[in-house]
XYZ file of C-alpha atoms in Angstrom:
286
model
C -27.825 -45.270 13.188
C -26.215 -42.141 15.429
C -22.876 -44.038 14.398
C -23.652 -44.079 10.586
C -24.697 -40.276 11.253
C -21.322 -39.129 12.758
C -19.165 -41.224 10.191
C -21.200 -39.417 8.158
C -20.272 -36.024 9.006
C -16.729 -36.580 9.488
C -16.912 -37.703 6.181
C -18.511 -34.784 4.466
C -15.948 -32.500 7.047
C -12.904 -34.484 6.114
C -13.915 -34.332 1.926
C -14.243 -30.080 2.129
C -11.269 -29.838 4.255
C -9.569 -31.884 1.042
C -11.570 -29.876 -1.065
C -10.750 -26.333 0.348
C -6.480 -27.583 1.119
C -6.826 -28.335 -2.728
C -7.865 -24.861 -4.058
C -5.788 -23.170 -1.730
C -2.445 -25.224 -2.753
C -3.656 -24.421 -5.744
C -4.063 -20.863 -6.101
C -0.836 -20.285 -4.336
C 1.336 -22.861 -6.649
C -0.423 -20.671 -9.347
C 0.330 -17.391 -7.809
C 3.951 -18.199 -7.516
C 4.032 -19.490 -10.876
C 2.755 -16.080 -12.459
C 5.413 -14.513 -10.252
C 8.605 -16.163 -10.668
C 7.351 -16.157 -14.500
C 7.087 -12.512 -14.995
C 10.760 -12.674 -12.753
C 12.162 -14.497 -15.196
C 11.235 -12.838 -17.949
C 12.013 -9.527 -16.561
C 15.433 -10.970 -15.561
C 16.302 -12.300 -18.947
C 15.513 -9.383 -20.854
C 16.661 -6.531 -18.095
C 20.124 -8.234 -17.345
C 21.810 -8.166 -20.565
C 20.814 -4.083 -20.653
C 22.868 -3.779 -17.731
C 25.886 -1.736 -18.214
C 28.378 1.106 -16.783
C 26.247 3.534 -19.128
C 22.929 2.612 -17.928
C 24.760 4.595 -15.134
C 26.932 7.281 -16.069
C 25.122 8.641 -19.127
C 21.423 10.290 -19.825
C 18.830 9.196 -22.141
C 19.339 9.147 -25.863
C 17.738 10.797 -28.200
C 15.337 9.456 -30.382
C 17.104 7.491 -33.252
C 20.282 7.710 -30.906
C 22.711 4.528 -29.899
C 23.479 4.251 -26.845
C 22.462 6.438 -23.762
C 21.380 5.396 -20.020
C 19.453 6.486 -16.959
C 21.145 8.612 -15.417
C 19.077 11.421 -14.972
C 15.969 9.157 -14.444
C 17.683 7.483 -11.768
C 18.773 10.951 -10.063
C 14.868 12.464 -10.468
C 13.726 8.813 -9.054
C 16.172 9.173 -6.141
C 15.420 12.912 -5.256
C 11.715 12.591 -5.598
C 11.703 9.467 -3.347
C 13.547 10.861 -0.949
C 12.122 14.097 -0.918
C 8.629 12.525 -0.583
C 9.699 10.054 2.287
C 11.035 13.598 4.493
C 7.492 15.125 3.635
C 5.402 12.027 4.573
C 7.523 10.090 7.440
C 7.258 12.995 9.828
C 3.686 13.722 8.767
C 2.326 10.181 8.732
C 4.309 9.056 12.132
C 2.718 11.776 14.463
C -0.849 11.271 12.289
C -0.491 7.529 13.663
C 0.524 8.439 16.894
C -2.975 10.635 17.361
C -4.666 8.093 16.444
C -3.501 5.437 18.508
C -4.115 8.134 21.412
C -6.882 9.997 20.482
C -8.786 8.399 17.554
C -11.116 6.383 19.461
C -12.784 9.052 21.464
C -13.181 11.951 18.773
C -14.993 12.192 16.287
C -12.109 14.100 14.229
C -9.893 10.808 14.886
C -12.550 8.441 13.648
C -13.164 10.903 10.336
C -8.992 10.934 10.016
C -8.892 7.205 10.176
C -11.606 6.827 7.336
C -10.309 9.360 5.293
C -7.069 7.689 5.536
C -8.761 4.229 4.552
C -10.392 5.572 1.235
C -7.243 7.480 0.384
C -5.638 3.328 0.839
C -7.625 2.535 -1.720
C -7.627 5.285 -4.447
C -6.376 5.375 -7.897
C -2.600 6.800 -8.108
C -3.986 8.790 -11.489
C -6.697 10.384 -9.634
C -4.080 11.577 -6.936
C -1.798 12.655 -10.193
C -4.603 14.550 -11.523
C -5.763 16.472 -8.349
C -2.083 17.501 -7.984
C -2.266 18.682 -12.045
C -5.358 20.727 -10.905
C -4.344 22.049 -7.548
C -0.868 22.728 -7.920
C 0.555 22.135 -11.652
C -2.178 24.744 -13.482
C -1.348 27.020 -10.648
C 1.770 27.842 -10.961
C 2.160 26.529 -14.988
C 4.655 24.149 -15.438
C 5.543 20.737 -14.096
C 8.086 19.970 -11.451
C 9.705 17.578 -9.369
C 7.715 19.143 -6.242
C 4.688 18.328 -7.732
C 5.568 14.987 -8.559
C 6.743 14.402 -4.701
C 3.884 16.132 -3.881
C 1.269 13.092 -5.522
C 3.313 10.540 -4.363
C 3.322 11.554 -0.724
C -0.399 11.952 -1.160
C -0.213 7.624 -1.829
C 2.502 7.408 1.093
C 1.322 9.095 3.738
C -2.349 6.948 4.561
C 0.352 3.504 4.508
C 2.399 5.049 7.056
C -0.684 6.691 9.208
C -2.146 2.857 9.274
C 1.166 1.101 9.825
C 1.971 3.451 12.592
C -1.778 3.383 14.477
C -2.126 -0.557 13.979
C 1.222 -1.056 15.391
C 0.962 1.069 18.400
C -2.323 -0.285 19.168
C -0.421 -3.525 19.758
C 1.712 -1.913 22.862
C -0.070 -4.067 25.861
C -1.939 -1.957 28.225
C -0.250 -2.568 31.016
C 3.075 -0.947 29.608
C 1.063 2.563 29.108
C -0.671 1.951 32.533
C 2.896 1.321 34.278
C 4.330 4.550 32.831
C 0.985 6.324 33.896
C 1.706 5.357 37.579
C 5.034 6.820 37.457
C 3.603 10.041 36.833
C 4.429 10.453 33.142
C 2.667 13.201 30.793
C 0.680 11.414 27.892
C 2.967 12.556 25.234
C 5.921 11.272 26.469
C 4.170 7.603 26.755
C 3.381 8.231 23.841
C 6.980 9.079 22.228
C 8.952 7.248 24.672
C 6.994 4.375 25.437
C 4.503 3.487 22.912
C 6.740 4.513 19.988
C 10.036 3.030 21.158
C 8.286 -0.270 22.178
C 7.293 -0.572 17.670
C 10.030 1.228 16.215
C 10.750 -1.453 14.001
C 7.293 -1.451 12.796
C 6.624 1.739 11.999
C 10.478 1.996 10.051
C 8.918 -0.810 8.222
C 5.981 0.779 7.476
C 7.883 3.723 6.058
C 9.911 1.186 4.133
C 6.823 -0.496 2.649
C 5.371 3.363 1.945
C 9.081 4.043 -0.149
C 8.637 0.709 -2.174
C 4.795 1.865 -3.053
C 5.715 4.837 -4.685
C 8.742 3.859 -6.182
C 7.604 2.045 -9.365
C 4.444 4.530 -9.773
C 4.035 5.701 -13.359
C -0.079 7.503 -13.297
C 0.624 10.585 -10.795
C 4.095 11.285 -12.154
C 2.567 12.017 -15.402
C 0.608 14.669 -14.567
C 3.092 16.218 -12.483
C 6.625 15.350 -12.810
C 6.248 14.863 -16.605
C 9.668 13.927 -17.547
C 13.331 15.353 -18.897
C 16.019 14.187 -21.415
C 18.404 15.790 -19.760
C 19.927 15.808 -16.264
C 18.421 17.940 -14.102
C 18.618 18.307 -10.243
C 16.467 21.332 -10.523
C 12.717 19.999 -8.226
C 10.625 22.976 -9.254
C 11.466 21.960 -12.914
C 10.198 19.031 -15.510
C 12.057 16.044 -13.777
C 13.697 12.443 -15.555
C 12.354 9.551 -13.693
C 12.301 6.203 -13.702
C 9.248 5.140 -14.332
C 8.057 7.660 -17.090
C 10.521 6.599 -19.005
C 10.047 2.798 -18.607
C 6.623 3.314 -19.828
C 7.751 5.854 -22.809
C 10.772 3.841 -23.757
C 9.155 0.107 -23.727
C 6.360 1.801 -26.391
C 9.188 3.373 -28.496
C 10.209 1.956 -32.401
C 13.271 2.169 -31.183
C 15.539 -1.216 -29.793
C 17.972 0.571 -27.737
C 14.856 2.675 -26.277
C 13.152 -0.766 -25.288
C 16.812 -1.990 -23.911
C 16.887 0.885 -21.781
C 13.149 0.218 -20.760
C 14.352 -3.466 -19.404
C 17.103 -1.959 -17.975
C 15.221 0.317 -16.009
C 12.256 -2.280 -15.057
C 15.062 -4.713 -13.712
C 16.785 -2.085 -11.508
C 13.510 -0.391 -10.022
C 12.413 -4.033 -9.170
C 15.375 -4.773 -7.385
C 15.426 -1.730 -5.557
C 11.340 -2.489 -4.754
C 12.665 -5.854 -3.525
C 15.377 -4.725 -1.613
C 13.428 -2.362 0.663
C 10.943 -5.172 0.835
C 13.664 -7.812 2.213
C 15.229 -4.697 4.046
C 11.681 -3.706 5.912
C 11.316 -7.681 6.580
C 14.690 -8.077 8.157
C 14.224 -5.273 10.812
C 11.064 -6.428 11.866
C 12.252 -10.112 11.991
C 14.948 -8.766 14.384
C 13.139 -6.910 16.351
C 10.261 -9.542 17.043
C 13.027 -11.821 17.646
C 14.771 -9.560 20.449
């Protein structure tokens, strides 16, 4: 009877281990599916717009042949890049306090929460508290204000990435540096923060690739520009603005430009994705 009992239970154990290997072969086979599916189709349709134009010239007027990206692709650039100085610095030495500090005051343990819920909130509601704090201020749109809501999504990824990986430094290393007679902040800076360099850089990585295909915030702030401008406290071109105007256009060089654009922001989101990857694959590995 105890035998028939236990062959039993292994037999019910062995069925929902089948059952539950099952569902999760299968929701992965259909995750990838979706993926390489939405790939392919954005490969197909975004290669062929691919040209030296999509380059070296601006976007077209409406009812206009031809035209590129050129100016979106500058705005994207400048914006990114002004929003990854604004946020890296900021979210780096954020992390670093709370790796230290968070855990025994109470202002740590209300910045990590407020960093969690700001994880988690819509990009449009950060686009529209920029529009209300900063655009109606000073009456016009600009490329400030559109760095300005993006660092506002970058910065909490880059607070967490940095605090979870510090918190991963053994003990012993900050004891050992301790003994030596060290001040805290330099085990902090040169201990804790050289042992995860890797992982923070690809935390700032991952933070770039967020905001680099967001459309809600820049609406509200950057707006957008037909022509090329390199002016930030103006209306700025940017990527994708114009994806989203262009693929709703009438018009089929418009939508060409749109697949263009999608295709060449996803690469780029990939690359830093592979890029981030690689360093921390190296560095675990050394």
């Amino acid at each position: 009877m105890r035998r028939k009992t236990t062959a039993s239970i292994v037999a019910r154990r062995n069925l929902r281990h089948r059952l539950g290997m099952f569902l999760s072969v299968s929701a992965m086979v259909s995750g990838i599916f979706f993926l390489f599916w939405i790939l392919y189709t954005l490969a197909v349709n975004g290669i062929g717009a691919i040209d030296w134009a999509i380059f070296t010239e601006t976007t077209p007027a409406p009812g206009n042949d031809g035209g590129g990206l050129m100016n979106a692709l500058v705005g994207t650039v400048m914006m990114v890049v002004a929003t990854t100085a604004i946020t890296a610095p900021v979210g780096i030495m954020a992390g670093i306090y709370l790796a230290e500090y968070g855990d025994k005051s109470w202002f740590g343990k209300c910045t990590r929460f407020t960093v969690d819920i700001m994880l988690s909130a819509p990009s449009i509601v950060i686009g529209l508290f920029i529009y209300a704090v900063y655009v109606a201020n000073i009456g016009h749109f600009s490329g400030w204000a559109g760095s300005f809501a993006l660092s506002l999504i970058a910065l909490p990824v880059i607070v967490r990435t940095t605090d979870n990986f510090l918190n991963l430094v053994p003990e012993s290393l900050r004891e050992a540096a301790f003994a030596l007679g060290a001040p805290r902040w330099r085990v902090a800076l040169m201990v804790r923060l050289k042992a995860v360099k890797a992982g923070v850089l690809t935390g700032v990585l991952l933070a770039v690739a967020r905001i680099s295909g967001e459309t809600a915030p820049l609406l509200f702030t950057a707006l957008n520009n037909q022509f090329f401008s390199a002016n930030m406290n103006a209306p700025m071109a940017n990527l994708p603005v114009v994806i989203y105007q262009f693929a709703m256009s009438p018009y089929e060089n418009w939508r060409e430009l749109a697949w263009g654009g999608a295709f060449i922001i996803t690469l780029g989101v990939l690359g830093l994705n592979i890029l981030s990857r690689v360093v921390f694959a190296r560095k675990a590995a050394g």
